[in-house]
Short mmCIF file of C-alpha atoms in Angstrom, two decimals:
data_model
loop_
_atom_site.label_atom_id
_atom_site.label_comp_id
_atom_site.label_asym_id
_atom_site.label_seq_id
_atom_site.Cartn_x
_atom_site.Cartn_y
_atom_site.Cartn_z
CA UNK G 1 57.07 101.69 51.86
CA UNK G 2 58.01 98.13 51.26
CA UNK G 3 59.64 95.85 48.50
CA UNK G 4 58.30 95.96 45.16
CA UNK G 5 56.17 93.11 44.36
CA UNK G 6 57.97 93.47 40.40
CA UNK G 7 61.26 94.73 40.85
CA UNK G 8 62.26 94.01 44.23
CA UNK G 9 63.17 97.60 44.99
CA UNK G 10 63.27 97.56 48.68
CA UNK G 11 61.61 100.48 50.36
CA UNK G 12 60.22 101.89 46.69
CA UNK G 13 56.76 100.13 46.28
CA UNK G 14 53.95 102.63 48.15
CA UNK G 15 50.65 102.23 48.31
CA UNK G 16 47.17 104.33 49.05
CA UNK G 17 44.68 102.28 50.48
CA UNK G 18 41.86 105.27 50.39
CA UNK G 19 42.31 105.82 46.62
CA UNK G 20 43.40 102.14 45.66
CA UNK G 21 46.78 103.25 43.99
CA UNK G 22 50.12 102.15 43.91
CA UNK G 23 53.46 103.39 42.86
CA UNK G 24 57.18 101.98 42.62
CA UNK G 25 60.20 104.56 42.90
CA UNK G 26 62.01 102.41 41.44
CA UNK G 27 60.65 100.87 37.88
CA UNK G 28 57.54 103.45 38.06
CA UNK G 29 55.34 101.12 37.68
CA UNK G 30 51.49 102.88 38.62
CA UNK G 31 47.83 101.96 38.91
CA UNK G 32 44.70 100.92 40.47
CA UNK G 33 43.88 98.08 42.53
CA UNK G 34 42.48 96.32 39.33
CA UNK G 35 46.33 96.84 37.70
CA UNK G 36 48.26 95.55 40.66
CA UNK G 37 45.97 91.98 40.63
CA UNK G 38 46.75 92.01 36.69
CA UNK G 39 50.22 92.94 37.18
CA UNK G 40 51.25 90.67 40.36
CA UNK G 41 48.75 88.28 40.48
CA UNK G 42 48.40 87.37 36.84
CA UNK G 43 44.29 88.28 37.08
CA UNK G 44 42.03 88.79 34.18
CA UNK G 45 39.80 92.72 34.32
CA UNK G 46 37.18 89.99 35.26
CA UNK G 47 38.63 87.99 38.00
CA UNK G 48 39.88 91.17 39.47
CA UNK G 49 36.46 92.42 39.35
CA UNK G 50 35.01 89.28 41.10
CA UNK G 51 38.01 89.20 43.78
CA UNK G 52 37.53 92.95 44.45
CA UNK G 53 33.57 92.52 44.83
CA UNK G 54 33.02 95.02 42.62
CA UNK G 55 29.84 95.00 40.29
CA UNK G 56 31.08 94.28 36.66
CA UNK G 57 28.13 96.01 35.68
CA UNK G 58 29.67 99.20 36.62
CA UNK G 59 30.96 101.72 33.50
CA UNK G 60 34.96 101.70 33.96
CA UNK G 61 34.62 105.30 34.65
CA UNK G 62 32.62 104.64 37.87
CA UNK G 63 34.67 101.74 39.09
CA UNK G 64 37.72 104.44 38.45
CA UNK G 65 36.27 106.94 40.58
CA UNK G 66 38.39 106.70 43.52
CA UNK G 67 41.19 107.66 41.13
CA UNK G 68 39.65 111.06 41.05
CA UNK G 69 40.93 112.03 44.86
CA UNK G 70 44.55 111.98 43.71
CA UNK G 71 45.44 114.64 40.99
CA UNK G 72 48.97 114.65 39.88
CA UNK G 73 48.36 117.77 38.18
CA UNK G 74 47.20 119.97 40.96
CA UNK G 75 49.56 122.96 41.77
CA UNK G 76 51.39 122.05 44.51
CA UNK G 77 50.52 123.76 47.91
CA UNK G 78 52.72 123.68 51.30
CA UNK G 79 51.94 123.07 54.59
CA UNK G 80 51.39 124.89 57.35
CA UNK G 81 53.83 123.80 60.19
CA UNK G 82 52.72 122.12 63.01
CA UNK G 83 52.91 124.09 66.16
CA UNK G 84 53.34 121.95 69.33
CA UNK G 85 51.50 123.57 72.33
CA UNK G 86 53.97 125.87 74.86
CA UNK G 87 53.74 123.44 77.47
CA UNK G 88 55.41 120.81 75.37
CA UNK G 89 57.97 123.85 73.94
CA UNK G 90 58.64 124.52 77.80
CA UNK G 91 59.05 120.73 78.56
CA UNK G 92 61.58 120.08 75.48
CA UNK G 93 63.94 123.43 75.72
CA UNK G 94 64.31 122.37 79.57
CA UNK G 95 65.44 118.78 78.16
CA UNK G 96 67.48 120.42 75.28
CA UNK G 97 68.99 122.49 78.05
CA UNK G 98 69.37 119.31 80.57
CA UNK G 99 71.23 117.22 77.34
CA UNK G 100 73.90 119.44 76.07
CA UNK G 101 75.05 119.89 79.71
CA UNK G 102 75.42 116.13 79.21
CA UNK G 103 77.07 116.41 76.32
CA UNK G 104 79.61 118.77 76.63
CA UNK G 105 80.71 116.27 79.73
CA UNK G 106 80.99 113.74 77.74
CA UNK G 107 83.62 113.77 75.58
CA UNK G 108 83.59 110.62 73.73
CA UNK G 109 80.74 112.21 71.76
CA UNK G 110 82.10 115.06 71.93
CA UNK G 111 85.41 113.93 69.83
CA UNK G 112 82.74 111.93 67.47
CA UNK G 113 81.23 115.15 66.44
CA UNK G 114 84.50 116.66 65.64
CA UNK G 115 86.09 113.59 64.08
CA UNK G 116 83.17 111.68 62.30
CA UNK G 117 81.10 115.26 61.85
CA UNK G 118 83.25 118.27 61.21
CA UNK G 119 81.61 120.23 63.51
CA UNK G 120 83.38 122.27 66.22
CA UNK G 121 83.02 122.99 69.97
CA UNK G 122 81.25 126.44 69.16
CA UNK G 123 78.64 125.17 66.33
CA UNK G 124 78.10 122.71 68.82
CA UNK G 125 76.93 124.69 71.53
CA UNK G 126 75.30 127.22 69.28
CA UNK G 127 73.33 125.19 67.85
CA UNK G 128 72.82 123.68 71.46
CA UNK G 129 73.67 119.91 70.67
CA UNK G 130 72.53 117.81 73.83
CA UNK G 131 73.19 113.94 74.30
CA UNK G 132 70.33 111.59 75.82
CA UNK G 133 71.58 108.09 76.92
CA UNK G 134 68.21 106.65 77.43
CA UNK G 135 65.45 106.08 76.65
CA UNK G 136 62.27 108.25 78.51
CA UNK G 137 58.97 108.19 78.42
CA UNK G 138 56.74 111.05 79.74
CA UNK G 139 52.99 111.77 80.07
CA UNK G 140 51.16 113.39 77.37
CA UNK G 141 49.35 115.38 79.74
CA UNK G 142 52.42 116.82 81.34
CA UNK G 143 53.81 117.59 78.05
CA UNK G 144 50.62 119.65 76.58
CA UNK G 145 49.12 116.78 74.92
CA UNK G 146 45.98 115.74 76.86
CA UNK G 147 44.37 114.32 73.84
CA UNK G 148 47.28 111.91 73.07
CA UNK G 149 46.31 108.05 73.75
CA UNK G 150 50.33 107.03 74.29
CA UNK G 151 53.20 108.53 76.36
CA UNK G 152 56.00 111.27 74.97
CA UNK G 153 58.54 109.07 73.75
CA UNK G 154 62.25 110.79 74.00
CA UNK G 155 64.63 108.61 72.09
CA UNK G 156 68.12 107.70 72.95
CA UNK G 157 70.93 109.47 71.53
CA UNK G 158 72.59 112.55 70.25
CA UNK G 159 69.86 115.64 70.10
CA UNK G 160 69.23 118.04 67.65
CA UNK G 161 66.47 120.56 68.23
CA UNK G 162 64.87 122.71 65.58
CA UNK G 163 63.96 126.42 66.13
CA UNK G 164 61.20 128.59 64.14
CA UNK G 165 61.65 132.29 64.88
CA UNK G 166 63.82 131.13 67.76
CA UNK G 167 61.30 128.97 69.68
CA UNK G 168 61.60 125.07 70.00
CA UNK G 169 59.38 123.60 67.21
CA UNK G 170 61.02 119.86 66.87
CA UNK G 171 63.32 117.58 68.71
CA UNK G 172 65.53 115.28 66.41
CA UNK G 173 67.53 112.26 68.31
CA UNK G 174 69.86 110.33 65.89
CA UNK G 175 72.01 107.37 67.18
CA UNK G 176 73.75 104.50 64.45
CA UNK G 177 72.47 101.43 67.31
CA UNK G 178 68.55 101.36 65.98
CA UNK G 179 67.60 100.76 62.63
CA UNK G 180 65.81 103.71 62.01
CA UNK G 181 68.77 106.41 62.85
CA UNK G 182 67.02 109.45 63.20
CA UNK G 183 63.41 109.81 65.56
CA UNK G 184 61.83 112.80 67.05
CA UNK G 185 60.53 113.37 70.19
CA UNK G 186 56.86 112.72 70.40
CA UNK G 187 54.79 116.37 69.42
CA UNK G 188 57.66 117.83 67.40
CA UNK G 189 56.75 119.84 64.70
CA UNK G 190 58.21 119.20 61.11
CA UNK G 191 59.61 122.12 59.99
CA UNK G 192 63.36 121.94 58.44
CA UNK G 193 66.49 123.24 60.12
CA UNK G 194 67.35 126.94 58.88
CA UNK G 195 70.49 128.32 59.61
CA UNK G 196 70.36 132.16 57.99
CA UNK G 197 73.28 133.20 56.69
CA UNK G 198 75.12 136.11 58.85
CA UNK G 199 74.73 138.59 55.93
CA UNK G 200 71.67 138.32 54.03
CA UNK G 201 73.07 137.14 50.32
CA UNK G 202 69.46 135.48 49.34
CA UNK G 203 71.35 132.38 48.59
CA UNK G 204 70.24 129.05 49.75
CA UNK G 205 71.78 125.67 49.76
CA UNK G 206 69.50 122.47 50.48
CA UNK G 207 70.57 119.37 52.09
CA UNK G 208 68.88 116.79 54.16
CA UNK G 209 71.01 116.07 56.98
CA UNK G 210 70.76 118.61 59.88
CA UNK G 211 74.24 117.86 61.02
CA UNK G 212 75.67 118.68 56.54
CA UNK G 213 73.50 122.18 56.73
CA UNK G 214 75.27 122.88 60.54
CA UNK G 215 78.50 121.87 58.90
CA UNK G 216 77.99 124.31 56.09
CA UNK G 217 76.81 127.13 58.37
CA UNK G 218 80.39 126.65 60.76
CA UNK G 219 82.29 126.83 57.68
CA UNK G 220 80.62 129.15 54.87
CA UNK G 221 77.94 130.73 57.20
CA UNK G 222 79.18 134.53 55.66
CA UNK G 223 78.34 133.16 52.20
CA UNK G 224 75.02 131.05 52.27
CA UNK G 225 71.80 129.75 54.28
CA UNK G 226 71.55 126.39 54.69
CA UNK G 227 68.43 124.39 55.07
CA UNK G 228 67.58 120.79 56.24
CA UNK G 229 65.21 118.83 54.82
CA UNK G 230 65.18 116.34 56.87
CA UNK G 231 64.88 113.98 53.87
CA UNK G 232 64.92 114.16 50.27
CA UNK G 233 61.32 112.90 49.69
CA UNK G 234 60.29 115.97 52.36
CA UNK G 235 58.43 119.44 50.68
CA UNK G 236 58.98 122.48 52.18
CA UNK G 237 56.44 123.92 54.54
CA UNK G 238 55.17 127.29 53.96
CA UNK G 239 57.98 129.54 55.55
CA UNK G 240 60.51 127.94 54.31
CA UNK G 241 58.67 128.10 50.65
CA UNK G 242 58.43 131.56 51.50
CA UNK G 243 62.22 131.74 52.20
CA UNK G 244 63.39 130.01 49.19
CA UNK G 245 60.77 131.71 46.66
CA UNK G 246 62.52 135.26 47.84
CA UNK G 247 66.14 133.73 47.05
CA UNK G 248 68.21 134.81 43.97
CA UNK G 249 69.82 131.32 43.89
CA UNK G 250 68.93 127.83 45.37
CA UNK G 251 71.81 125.09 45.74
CA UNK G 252 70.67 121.44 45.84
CA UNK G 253 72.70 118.82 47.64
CA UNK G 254 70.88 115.67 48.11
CA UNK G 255 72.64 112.34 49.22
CA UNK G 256 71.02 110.58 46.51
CA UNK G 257 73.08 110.01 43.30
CA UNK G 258 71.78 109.95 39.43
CA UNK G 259 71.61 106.65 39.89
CA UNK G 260 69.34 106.76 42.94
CA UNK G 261 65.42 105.73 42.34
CA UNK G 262 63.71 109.07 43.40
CA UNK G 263 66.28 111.41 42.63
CA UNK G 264 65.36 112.46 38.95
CA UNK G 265 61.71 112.81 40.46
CA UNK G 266 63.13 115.33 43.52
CA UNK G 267 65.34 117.31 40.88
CA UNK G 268 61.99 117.86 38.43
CA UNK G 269 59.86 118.44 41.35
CA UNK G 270 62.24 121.37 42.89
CA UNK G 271 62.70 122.44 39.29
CA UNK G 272 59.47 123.09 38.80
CA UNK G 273 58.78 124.87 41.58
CA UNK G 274 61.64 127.18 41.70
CA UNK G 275 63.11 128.44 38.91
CA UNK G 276 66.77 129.72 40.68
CA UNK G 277 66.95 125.58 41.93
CA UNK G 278 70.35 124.04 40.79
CA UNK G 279 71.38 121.04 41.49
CA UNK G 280 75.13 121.10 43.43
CA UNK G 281 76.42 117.86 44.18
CA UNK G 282 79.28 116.90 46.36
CA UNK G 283 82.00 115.67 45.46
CA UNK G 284 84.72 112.77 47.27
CA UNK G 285 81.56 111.99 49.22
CA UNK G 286 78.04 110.95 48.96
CA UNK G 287 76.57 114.26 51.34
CA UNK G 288 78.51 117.41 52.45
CA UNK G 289 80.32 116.08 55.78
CA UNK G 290 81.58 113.15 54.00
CA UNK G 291 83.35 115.08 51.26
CA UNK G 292 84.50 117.39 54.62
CA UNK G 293 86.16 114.24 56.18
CA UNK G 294 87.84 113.24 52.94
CA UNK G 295 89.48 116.54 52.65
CA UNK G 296 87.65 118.40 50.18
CA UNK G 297 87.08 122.32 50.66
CA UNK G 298 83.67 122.82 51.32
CA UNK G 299 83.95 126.40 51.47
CA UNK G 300 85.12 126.55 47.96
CA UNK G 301 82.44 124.06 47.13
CA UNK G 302 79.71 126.44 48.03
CA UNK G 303 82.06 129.72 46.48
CA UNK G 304 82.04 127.99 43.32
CA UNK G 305 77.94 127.73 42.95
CA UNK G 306 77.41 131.15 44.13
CA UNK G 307 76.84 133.42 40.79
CA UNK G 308 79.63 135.67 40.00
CA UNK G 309 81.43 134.75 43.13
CA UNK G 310 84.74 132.89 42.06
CA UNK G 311 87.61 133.17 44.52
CA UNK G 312 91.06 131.55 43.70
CA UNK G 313 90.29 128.96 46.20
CA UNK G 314 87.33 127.79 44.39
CA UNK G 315 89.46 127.05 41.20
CA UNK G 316 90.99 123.94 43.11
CA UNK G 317 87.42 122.53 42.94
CA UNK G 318 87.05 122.24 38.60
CA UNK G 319 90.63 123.46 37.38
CA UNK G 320 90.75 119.59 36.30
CA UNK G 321 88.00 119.07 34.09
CA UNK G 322 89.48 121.89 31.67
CA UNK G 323 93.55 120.48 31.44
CA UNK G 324 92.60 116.86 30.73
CA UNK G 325 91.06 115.35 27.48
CA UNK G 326 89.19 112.05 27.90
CA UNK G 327 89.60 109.13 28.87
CA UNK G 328 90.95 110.93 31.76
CA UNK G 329 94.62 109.89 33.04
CA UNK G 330 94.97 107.08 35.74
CA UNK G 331 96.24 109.44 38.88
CA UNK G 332 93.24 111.84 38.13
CA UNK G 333 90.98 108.83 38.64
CA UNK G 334 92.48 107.65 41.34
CA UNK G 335 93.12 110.84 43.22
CA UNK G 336 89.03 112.08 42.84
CA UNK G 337 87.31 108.36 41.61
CA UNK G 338 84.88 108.36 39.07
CA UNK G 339 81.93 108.83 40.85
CA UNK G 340 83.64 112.78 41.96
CA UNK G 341 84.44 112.85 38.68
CA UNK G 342 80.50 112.62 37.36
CA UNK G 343 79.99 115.37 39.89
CA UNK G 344 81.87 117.41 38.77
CA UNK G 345 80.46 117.31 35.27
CA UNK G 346 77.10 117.42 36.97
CA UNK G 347 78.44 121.09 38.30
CA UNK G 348 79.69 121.97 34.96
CA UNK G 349 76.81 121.45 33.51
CA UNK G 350 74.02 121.88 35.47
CA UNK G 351 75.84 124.91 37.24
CA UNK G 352 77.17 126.32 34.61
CA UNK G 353 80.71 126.78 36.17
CA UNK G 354 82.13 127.06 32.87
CA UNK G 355 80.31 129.77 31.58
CA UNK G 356 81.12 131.57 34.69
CA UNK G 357 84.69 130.93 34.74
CA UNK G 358 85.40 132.28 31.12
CA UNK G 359 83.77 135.35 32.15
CA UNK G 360 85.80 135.51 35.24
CA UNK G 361 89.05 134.62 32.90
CA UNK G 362 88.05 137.44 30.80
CA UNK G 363 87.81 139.34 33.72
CA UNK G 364 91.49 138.37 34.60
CA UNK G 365 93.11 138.85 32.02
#
């Protein structure tokens, strides 16, 4: 990805060089590689033609034919999951094992994942947490990987391995002092993070942040299973489509916000796919562990999406919204700000929390 050429979106213009397309995120702007000389270069059909070396002779339908290897309207199929060989699952479970003996010595990252993360001393080591202060490098032969042309790369930082059917299948690192925060550990798998819920309530919440679905799973992991994307631009790979398509409910919490170039796109694309998909949105905070920090009860958060499952605790989270006519008073606005204010009319609506909490009033009374 890379700055749009029109808009200037940075990180939203993409391009595919073996079907001559491009596409912005951000002002949707689409085409060939005939549109993109018209569009950014100010070419005529012809001079695009000539630049491109392409016979003008042609019929438009065969210059268009590389057009034909994307179709938009294809049903959408998942992947199958990468499965690294066992030597490399040996070689990273002995390093996952080797880094959270580091970091439960070291307690300055230790009292940043309780502080900055939520997340106690028992997810922690259940979810076996390590810390790598270096950098490695190791031979792809020694790690399963014959074939492999460059070395096992094992990033710096705090580790977070990923487990299908409870064998090693990825190795996350994420540390704030690179650009790019999060990188896995060369021959990792892809698969998302899937924390099952203790009792099986076939209801699924969806994040992207490994660390926001571990958060959820310390604090509601009775109520809900929480998955990690990974990122919000990421498709499920086939077990986890299989997981969700069995679920009676899907939450969505991604970090992006309506006004976020993608996010309408993600929302119709899960839609569309899975009919139980609702969109849950934090609120005080742009992802789950930020909201956490800020105070908010997360717990309630997730009681208040689950259908038919309304606890007095969860009233805290929209009693608001229903004792206040608009323009809503100043110490409402700034006690939750306006942005946790448009979540929580995203919930109302798009959850249907008040529909739910007449019935439960009903109920009640």
């Amino acid at each position: 990805a890379s700055p749009c050429p029109g808009c200037g979106g940075k990180d939203r213009f993409r391009v595919w060089p073996e079907s001559d397309r491009f596409w912005c995120r951000q002002c949707n702007l689409s085409g060939n590689n005939i549109e993109y000389l018209k569009q950014f270069h100010s070419m005529t059909v012809q001079g695009a033609l000539q630049h491109l070396g392409i016979d003008n002779n042609l019929s438009y339908h065969q210059r268009q034919k590389p057009i034909r290897h994307i179709n938009h309207n294809s049903p959408w199929i998942p992947n199958k999951n990468k499965n690294p060989p066992d030597t490399w699952k040996e070689k990273a479970m002995a390093f996952v094992d080797w880094s959270q003996k580091n970091l439960l010595n070291n307690s300055t990252q230790l009292e940043w994942l309780d502080k900055q993360r939520g997340l106690n001393i028992n997810s922690v080591i259940n979810a076996k947490l390590g810390w790598n202060p270096l950098d490695m490098n190791r031979t792809c032969q020694s790690w399963g990987y014959p074939e492999l042309e460059k070395d096992i790369f094992i990033p710096h930082g705090l580790i977070i391995p990923v487990y299908i059917n409870g064998k090693i299948n990825r190795v996350k690192t994420r540390s704030d002092d690179r650009e790019i925060k999060y990188l896995s550990v060369t021959g990792s798998g892809s698969s998302p993070m899937i924390f099952l819920s203790e009792i099986d309530t076939q209801c699924i919440i969806v994040v992207e942040s490994e660390l926001d679905a571990l958060l959820i799973h310390q604090e509601c992991g009775d109520l809900i299973t929480a998955v990690a994307m990974g990122s919000a631009s990421y498709k499920p790979d086939i077990k986890t489509h299989n997981l969700l398509i069995q679920s009676k409910l899907i939450l969505q919490s991604f970090d992006a916000g309506d006004d976020e170039p993608g996010a309408n796109i993600s929302w119709s694309w899960w839609r569309s796919i899975y009919p139980q998909w609702r969109r849950w949105p934090c609120v005080n905070g742009k992802d789950p562990t930020e909201s956490y920090l800020n105070g908010f009860n997360i717990r309630a958060w997730i009681q208040a999406g689950l259908d038919g499952y309304f606890p007095e605790s969860a009233f805290e989270f929209f009693d608001f919204l229903h004792k206040y006519e608009k323009p809503l008073p100043n110490e409402i606005l700034n006690h939750y700000g306006e942005a946790a204010i448009e979540r929580m009319a995203i919930m109302t609506i798009d959850g249907g929390i008040q529909n739910n909490q007449l019935k439960l009033e009903e109920i009640k009374s």
